[in-house]
Coordinates of C-alpha atoms in Angstrom, one line a residue:
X1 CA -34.7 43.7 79.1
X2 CA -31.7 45.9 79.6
X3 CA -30.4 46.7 76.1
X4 CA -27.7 48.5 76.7
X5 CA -26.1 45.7 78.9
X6 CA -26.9 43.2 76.4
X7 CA -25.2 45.1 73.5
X8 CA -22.0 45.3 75.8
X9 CA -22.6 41.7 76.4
X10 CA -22.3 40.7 72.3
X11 CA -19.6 43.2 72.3
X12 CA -17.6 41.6 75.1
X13 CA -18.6 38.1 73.2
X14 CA -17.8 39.6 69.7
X15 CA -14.3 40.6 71.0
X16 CA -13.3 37.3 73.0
X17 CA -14.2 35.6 69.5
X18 CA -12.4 37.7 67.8
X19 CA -9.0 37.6 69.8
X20 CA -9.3 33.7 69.6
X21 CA -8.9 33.7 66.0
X22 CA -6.6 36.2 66.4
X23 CA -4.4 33.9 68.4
X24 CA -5.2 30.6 66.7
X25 CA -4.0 32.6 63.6
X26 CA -0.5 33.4 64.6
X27 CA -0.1 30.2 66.4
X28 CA -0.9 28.7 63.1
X29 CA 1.5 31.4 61.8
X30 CA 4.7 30.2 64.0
X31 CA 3.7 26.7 63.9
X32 CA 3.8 26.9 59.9
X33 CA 7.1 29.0 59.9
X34 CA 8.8 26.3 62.0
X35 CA 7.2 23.2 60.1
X36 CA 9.0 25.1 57.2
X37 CA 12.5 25.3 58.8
X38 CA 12.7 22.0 60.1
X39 CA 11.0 20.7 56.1
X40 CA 14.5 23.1 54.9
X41 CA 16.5 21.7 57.6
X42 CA 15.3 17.7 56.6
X43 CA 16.2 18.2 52.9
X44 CA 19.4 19.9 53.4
X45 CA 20.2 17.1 56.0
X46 CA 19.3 14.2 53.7
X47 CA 21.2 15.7 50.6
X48 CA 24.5 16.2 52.5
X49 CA 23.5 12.3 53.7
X50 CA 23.4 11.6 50.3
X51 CA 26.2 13.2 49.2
X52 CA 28.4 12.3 52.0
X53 CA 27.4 8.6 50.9
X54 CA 28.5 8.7 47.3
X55 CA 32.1 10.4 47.8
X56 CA 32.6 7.5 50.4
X57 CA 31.6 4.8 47.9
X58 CA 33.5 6.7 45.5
X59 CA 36.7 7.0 48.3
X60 CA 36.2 3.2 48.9
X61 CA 35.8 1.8 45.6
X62 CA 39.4 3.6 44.4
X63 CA 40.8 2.1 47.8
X64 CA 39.3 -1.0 47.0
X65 CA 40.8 -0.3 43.2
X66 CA 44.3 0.0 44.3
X67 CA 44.6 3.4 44.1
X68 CA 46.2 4.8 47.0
X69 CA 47.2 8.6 48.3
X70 CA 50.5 8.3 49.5
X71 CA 53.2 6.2 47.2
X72 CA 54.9 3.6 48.9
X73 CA 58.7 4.3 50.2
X74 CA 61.3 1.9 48.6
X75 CA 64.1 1.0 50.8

């Protein structure tokens, strides 16, 4: 058996194997990274959601209250 081939063979094996992982990692990598964002993004959307919800109850409730922003004009 031809040794020397076989050793560039594992080599050549050893180094495809390698780069895989290589790029499963940073796929992982940029996959993670934008699961992140779009968690950030979720949160930051549902708080302004919830937010934005209470100050119109609130803006409702003093309409429905009688309280309003402009007085009335008496003739």
């Amino acid at each position: 058996m031809n040794w020397r081939l076989f050793g560039w063979l594992a080599a050549l094996f050893g180094g495809a194997v390698l780069a895989v992982i290589i790029v499963v990692n940073v796929i992982q990598f940029v996959l993670g990274a934008i699961g992140g964002i779009l968690a950030f993004v979720f949160n930051f959307a549902l708080f302004i959601a919830i937010v934005g919800g209470v100050v119109w109850l609130g803006l409702k409730a003093k309409k429905a209250l009688g309280g309003r922003n402009n007085p009335q004009i008496r003739k």
